[in-house]
Amino acid sequence: MSKVIFNITADDQISTLTGLTVSITNLKTSADFDLGYKTLTDKGNAATIAMKTTVTGTTAFAEGIILPTTAASRKFVFVLSINGESVTFEWDASTQVFAQGKKNTYNLTLTSQGVKVNAASSIDNWGEGDTEDDIII
């Protein structure tokens, strides 16, 4: 699996991110895992999946866990109500690689021109988990 995190801010033209929703388009939701070869093969139809989003004024945090696959037309969609109108911001992520075991953290700014990805974004190991030397059963 691959984890995606967005740290989102608004520029001066957007007064609040209240009500912001974040979703991923064209995402496969099932796969087969081969334990012998440690490979993952996506299958089935693609869907749009909502990310868990927490908003505090002009900042937001969105996160999701996705299959580590590629998609020719994957987009992240940010929907916000500005002055009573629904405004959609899209970020084309079809060239992004979401590798198995990686945590992709993106620092984004929503602007009147769209989504700006800040240079301070990162891709790190997601985590190794706990290990035990002695297991007693």
PDB file of C-alpha atoms in Angstrom:
ATOM      1  CA  MET A   1       0.000   0.000   0.000  1.00  0.00           C
ATOM      2  CA  SER A   2       1.019   3.614  -0.441  1.00  0.00           C
ATOM      3  CA  LYS A   3       0.003   6.509   1.788  1.00  0.00           C
ATOM      4  CA  VAL A   4      -0.845   9.960   0.434  1.00  0.00           C
ATOM      5  CA  ILE A   5      -0.890  13.038   2.688  1.00  0.00           C
ATOM      6  CA  PHE A   6      -1.810  16.596   1.724  1.00  0.00           C
ATOM      7  CA  ASN A   7      -0.961  19.603   3.896  1.00  0.00           C
ATOM      8  CA  ILE A   8      -3.221  22.215   2.320  1.00  0.00           C
ATOM      9  CA  THR A   9      -3.249  25.983   2.706  1.00  0.00           C
ATOM     10  CA  ALA A  10      -5.276  28.673   0.978  1.00  0.00           C
ATOM     11  CA  ASP A  11      -3.870  31.787  -0.652  1.00  0.00           C
ATOM     12  CA  ASP A  12      -5.059  35.325   0.170  1.00  0.00           C
ATOM     13  CA  GLN A  13      -7.978  35.050  -2.283  1.00  0.00           C
ATOM     14  CA  ILE A  14      -9.598  32.170  -0.350  1.00  0.00           C
ATOM     15  CA  SER A  15     -10.821  33.138   3.120  1.00  0.00           C
ATOM     16  CA  THR A  16     -11.565  29.639   4.470  1.00  0.00           C
ATOM     17  CA  LEU A  17     -11.259  25.972   3.569  1.00  0.00           C
ATOM     18  CA  THR A  18     -14.362  25.053   5.593  1.00  0.00           C
ATOM     19  CA  GLY A  19     -16.296  22.333   3.790  1.00  0.00           C
ATOM     20  CA  LEU A  20     -13.317  21.238   1.682  1.00  0.00           C
ATOM     21  CA  THR A  21     -13.530  17.708   0.298  1.00  0.00           C
ATOM     22  CA  VAL A  22     -10.637  15.859  -1.344  1.00  0.00           C
ATOM     23  CA  SER A  23     -11.015  12.813  -3.572  1.00  0.00           C
ATOM     24  CA  ILE A  24      -8.924  10.645  -5.895  1.00  0.00           C
ATOM     25  CA  THR A  25     -10.247   9.722  -9.334  1.00  0.00           C
ATOM     26  CA  ASN A  26      -9.525   6.638 -11.428  1.00  0.00           C
ATOM     27  CA  LEU A  27      -8.340   4.560  -8.469  1.00  0.00           C
ATOM     28  CA  LYS A  28      -8.502   0.769  -8.481  1.00  0.00           C
ATOM     29  CA  THR A  29     -10.009  -0.486  -5.243  1.00  0.00           C
ATOM     30  CA  SER A  30      -9.045  -4.152  -5.357  1.00  0.00           C
ATOM     31  CA  ALA A  31      -5.947  -6.180  -6.196  1.00  0.00           C
ATOM     32  CA  ASP A  32      -4.363  -9.610  -6.007  1.00  0.00           C
ATOM     33  CA  PHE A  33      -1.196 -10.030  -3.939  1.00  0.00           C
ATOM     34  CA  ASP A  34       1.246 -12.846  -4.739  1.00  0.00           C
ATOM     35  CA  LEU A  35       3.029 -13.774  -1.501  1.00  0.00           C
ATOM     36  CA  GLY A  36       5.721 -15.763  -3.308  1.00  0.00           C
ATOM     37  CA  TYR A  37       6.754 -12.963  -5.653  1.00  0.00           C
ATOM     38  CA  LYS A  38       5.632 -10.063  -3.441  1.00  0.00           C
ATOM     39  CA  THR A  39       3.764  -8.486  -6.352  1.00  0.00           C
ATOM     40  CA  LEU A  40       0.492  -6.609  -6.429  1.00  0.00           C
ATOM     41  CA  THR A  41      -1.772  -6.666  -9.467  1.00  0.00           C
ATOM     42  CA  ASP A  42      -4.718  -4.285  -9.528  1.00  0.00           C
ATOM     43  CA  LYS A  43      -8.028  -5.511 -10.901  1.00  0.00           C
ATOM     44  CA  GLY A  44     -11.606  -4.478 -11.380  1.00  0.00           C
ATOM     45  CA  ASN A  45     -13.067  -1.112 -12.198  1.00  0.00           C
ATOM     46  CA  ALA A  46     -11.636   2.220 -11.129  1.00  0.00           C
ATOM     47  CA  ALA A  47     -13.588   4.462  -8.764  1.00  0.00           C
ATOM     48  CA  THR A  48     -13.463   7.885  -7.136  1.00  0.00           C
ATOM     49  CA  ILE A  49     -12.503   7.644  -3.460  1.00  0.00           C
ATOM     50  CA  ALA A  50     -12.931  10.335  -0.788  1.00  0.00           C
ATOM     51  CA  MET A  51      -9.884  11.076   1.374  1.00  0.00           C
ATOM     52  CA  LYS A  52     -10.182  11.739   5.109  1.00  0.00           C
ATOM     53  CA  THR A  53     -10.013  15.546   5.342  1.00  0.00           C
ATOM     54  CA  THR A  54      -9.679  17.721   8.462  1.00  0.00           C
ATOM     55  CA  VAL A  55     -10.064  21.503   8.093  1.00  0.00           C
ATOM     56  CA  THR A  56      -9.025  24.299  10.470  1.00  0.00           C
ATOM     57  CA  GLY A  57      -9.737  27.736   8.968  1.00  0.00           C
ATOM     58  CA  THR A  58      -7.374  28.282   6.028  1.00  0.00           C
ATOM     59  CA  THR A  59      -5.436  25.031   6.509  1.00  0.00           C
ATOM     60  CA  ALA A  60      -6.428  21.428   5.946  1.00  0.00           C
ATOM     61  CA  PHE A  61      -4.961  17.947   6.226  1.00  0.00           C
ATOM     62  CA  ALA A  62      -6.112  15.132   3.923  1.00  0.00           C
ATOM     63  CA  GLU A  63      -4.887  11.550   3.912  1.00  0.00           C
ATOM     64  CA  GLY A  64      -5.597   8.268   2.204  1.00  0.00           C
ATOM     65  CA  ILE A  65      -4.166   4.837   1.561  1.00  0.00           C
ATOM     66  CA  ILE A  66      -4.063   3.727  -2.059  1.00  0.00           C
ATOM     67  CA  LEU A  67      -2.924   0.759  -4.102  1.00  0.00           C
ATOM     68  CA  PRO A  68       0.620   1.328  -5.383  1.00  0.00           C
ATOM     69  CA  THR A  69      -0.369   1.341  -9.036  1.00  0.00           C
ATOM     70  CA  THR A  70      -0.193   3.698 -11.986  1.00  0.00           C
ATOM     71  CA  ALA A  71      -3.108   5.338 -13.768  1.00  0.00           C
ATOM     72  CA  ALA A  72      -3.007   7.227 -17.039  1.00  0.00           C
ATOM     73  CA  SER A  73      -5.635   9.701 -15.886  1.00  0.00           C
ATOM     74  CA  ARG A  74      -5.494   9.856 -12.067  1.00  0.00           C
ATOM     75  CA  LYS A  75      -6.473  13.203 -10.538  1.00  0.00           C
ATOM     76  CA  PHE A  76      -6.835  14.577  -7.057  1.00  0.00           C
ATOM     77  CA  VAL A  77      -9.969  16.705  -6.856  1.00  0.00           C
ATOM     78  CA  PHE A  78     -10.453  19.465  -4.270  1.00  0.00           C
ATOM     79  CA  VAL A  79     -13.999  20.855  -3.950  1.00  0.00           C
ATOM     80  CA  LEU A  80     -14.663  23.991  -1.929  1.00  0.00           C
ATOM     81  CA  SER A  81     -17.599  26.344  -1.533  1.00  0.00           C
ATOM     82  CA  ILE A  82     -16.532  29.965  -2.160  1.00  0.00           C
ATOM     83  CA  ASN A  83     -19.186  32.669  -1.751  1.00  0.00           C
ATOM     84  CA  GLY A  84     -21.892  29.998  -1.958  1.00  0.00           C
ATOM     85  CA  GLU A  85     -20.589  28.512  -5.205  1.00  0.00           C
ATOM     86  CA  SER A  86     -18.938  25.118  -5.537  1.00  0.00           C
ATOM     87  CA  VAL A  87     -15.411  25.520  -6.918  1.00  0.00           C
ATOM     88  CA  THR A  88     -13.374  22.535  -8.108  1.00  0.00           C
ATOM     89  CA  PHE A  89      -9.572  22.447  -8.119  1.00  0.00           C
ATOM     90  CA  GLU A  90      -7.873  19.529  -9.873  1.00  0.00           C
ATOM     91  CA  TRP A  91      -4.307  18.259  -9.729  1.00  0.00           C
ATOM     92  CA  ASP A  92      -3.342  15.837 -12.484  1.00  0.00           C
ATOM     93  CA  ALA A  93      -1.355  13.115 -10.716  1.00  0.00           C
ATOM     94  CA  SER A  94      -1.075  10.722 -13.657  1.00  0.00           C
ATOM     95  CA  THR A  95       2.725  11.167 -13.737  1.00  0.00           C
ATOM     96  CA  GLN A  96       3.140  10.638  -9.982  1.00  0.00           C
ATOM     97  CA  VAL A  97       4.542   7.316  -8.762  1.00  0.00           C
ATOM     98  CA  PHE A  98       2.920   5.904  -5.649  1.00  0.00           C
ATOM     99  CA  ALA A  99       5.316   3.114  -4.662  1.00  0.00           C
ATOM    100  CA  GLN A 100       4.571   0.296  -2.249  1.00  0.00           C
ATOM    101  CA  GLY A 101       5.560   1.109   1.335  1.00  0.00           C
ATOM    102  CA  LYS A 102       6.058   4.820   0.648  1.00  0.00           C
ATOM    103  CA  LYS A 103       4.406   7.838   2.250  1.00  0.00           C
ATOM    104  CA  ASN A 104       3.909  10.680  -0.232  1.00  0.00           C
ATOM    105  CA  THR A 105       3.506  14.034   1.535  1.00  0.00           C
ATOM    106  CA  TYR A 106       2.506  17.004  -0.603  1.00  0.00           C
ATOM    107  CA  ASN A 107       2.366  20.593   0.615  1.00  0.00           C
ATOM    108  CA  LEU A 108      -0.282  22.301  -1.521  1.00  0.00           C
ATOM    109  CA  THR A 109      -1.700  25.772  -1.839  1.00  0.00           C
ATOM    110  CA  LEU A 110      -5.141  26.294  -3.324  1.00  0.00           C
ATOM    111  CA  THR A 111      -5.081  29.505  -5.386  1.00  0.00           C
ATOM    112  CA  SER A 112      -7.480  31.282  -7.708  1.00  0.00           C
ATOM    113  CA  GLN A 113      -5.422  29.767 -10.561  1.00  0.00           C
ATOM    114  CA  GLY A 114      -5.576  26.179  -9.251  1.00  0.00           C
ATOM    115  CA  VAL A 115      -3.408  23.854  -7.157  1.00  0.00           C
ATOM    116  CA  LYS A 116       0.216  24.807  -6.466  1.00  0.00           C
ATOM    117  CA  VAL A 117       2.492  21.970  -5.311  1.00  0.00           C
ATOM    118  CA  ASN A 118       5.189  23.406  -3.036  1.00  0.00           C
ATOM    119  CA  ALA A 119       8.805  22.281  -3.390  1.00  0.00           C
ATOM    120  CA  ALA A 120       8.920  21.086   0.228  1.00  0.00           C
ATOM    121  CA  SER A 121       6.873  17.971  -0.642  1.00  0.00           C
ATOM    122  CA  SER A 122       8.470  14.589   0.115  1.00  0.00           C
ATOM    123  CA  ILE A 123       8.388  10.839  -0.410  1.00  0.00           C
ATOM    124  CA  ASP A 124       9.575   8.776   2.567  1.00  0.00           C
ATOM    125  CA  ASN A 125       9.445   5.199   3.787  1.00  0.00           C
ATOM    126  CA  TRP A 126       6.077   4.629   5.383  1.00  0.00           C
ATOM    127  CA  GLY A 127       7.429   2.579   8.276  1.00  0.00           C
ATOM    128  CA  GLU A 128       8.823  -0.785   9.146  1.00  0.00           C
ATOM    129  CA  GLY A 129       6.517  -1.678  12.043  1.00  0.00           C
ATOM    130  CA  ASP A 130       7.549  -3.302  15.321  1.00  0.00           C
ATOM    131  CA  THR A 131       9.812  -6.337  15.570  1.00  0.00           C
ATOM    132  CA  GLU A 132      10.355  -8.783  18.380  1.00  0.00           C
ATOM    133  CA  ASP A 133      13.459 -10.915  18.932  1.00  0.00           C
ATOM    134  CA  ASP A 134      11.801 -13.588  21.067  1.00  0.00           C
ATOM    135  CA  ILE A 135       8.265 -14.758  20.399  1.00  0.00           C
ATOM    136  CA  ILE A 136       6.748 -17.179  22.876  1.00  0.00           C
ATOM    137  CA  ILE A 137       3.654 -19.072  21.778  1.00  0.00           C
TER     138      ILE A 137
END
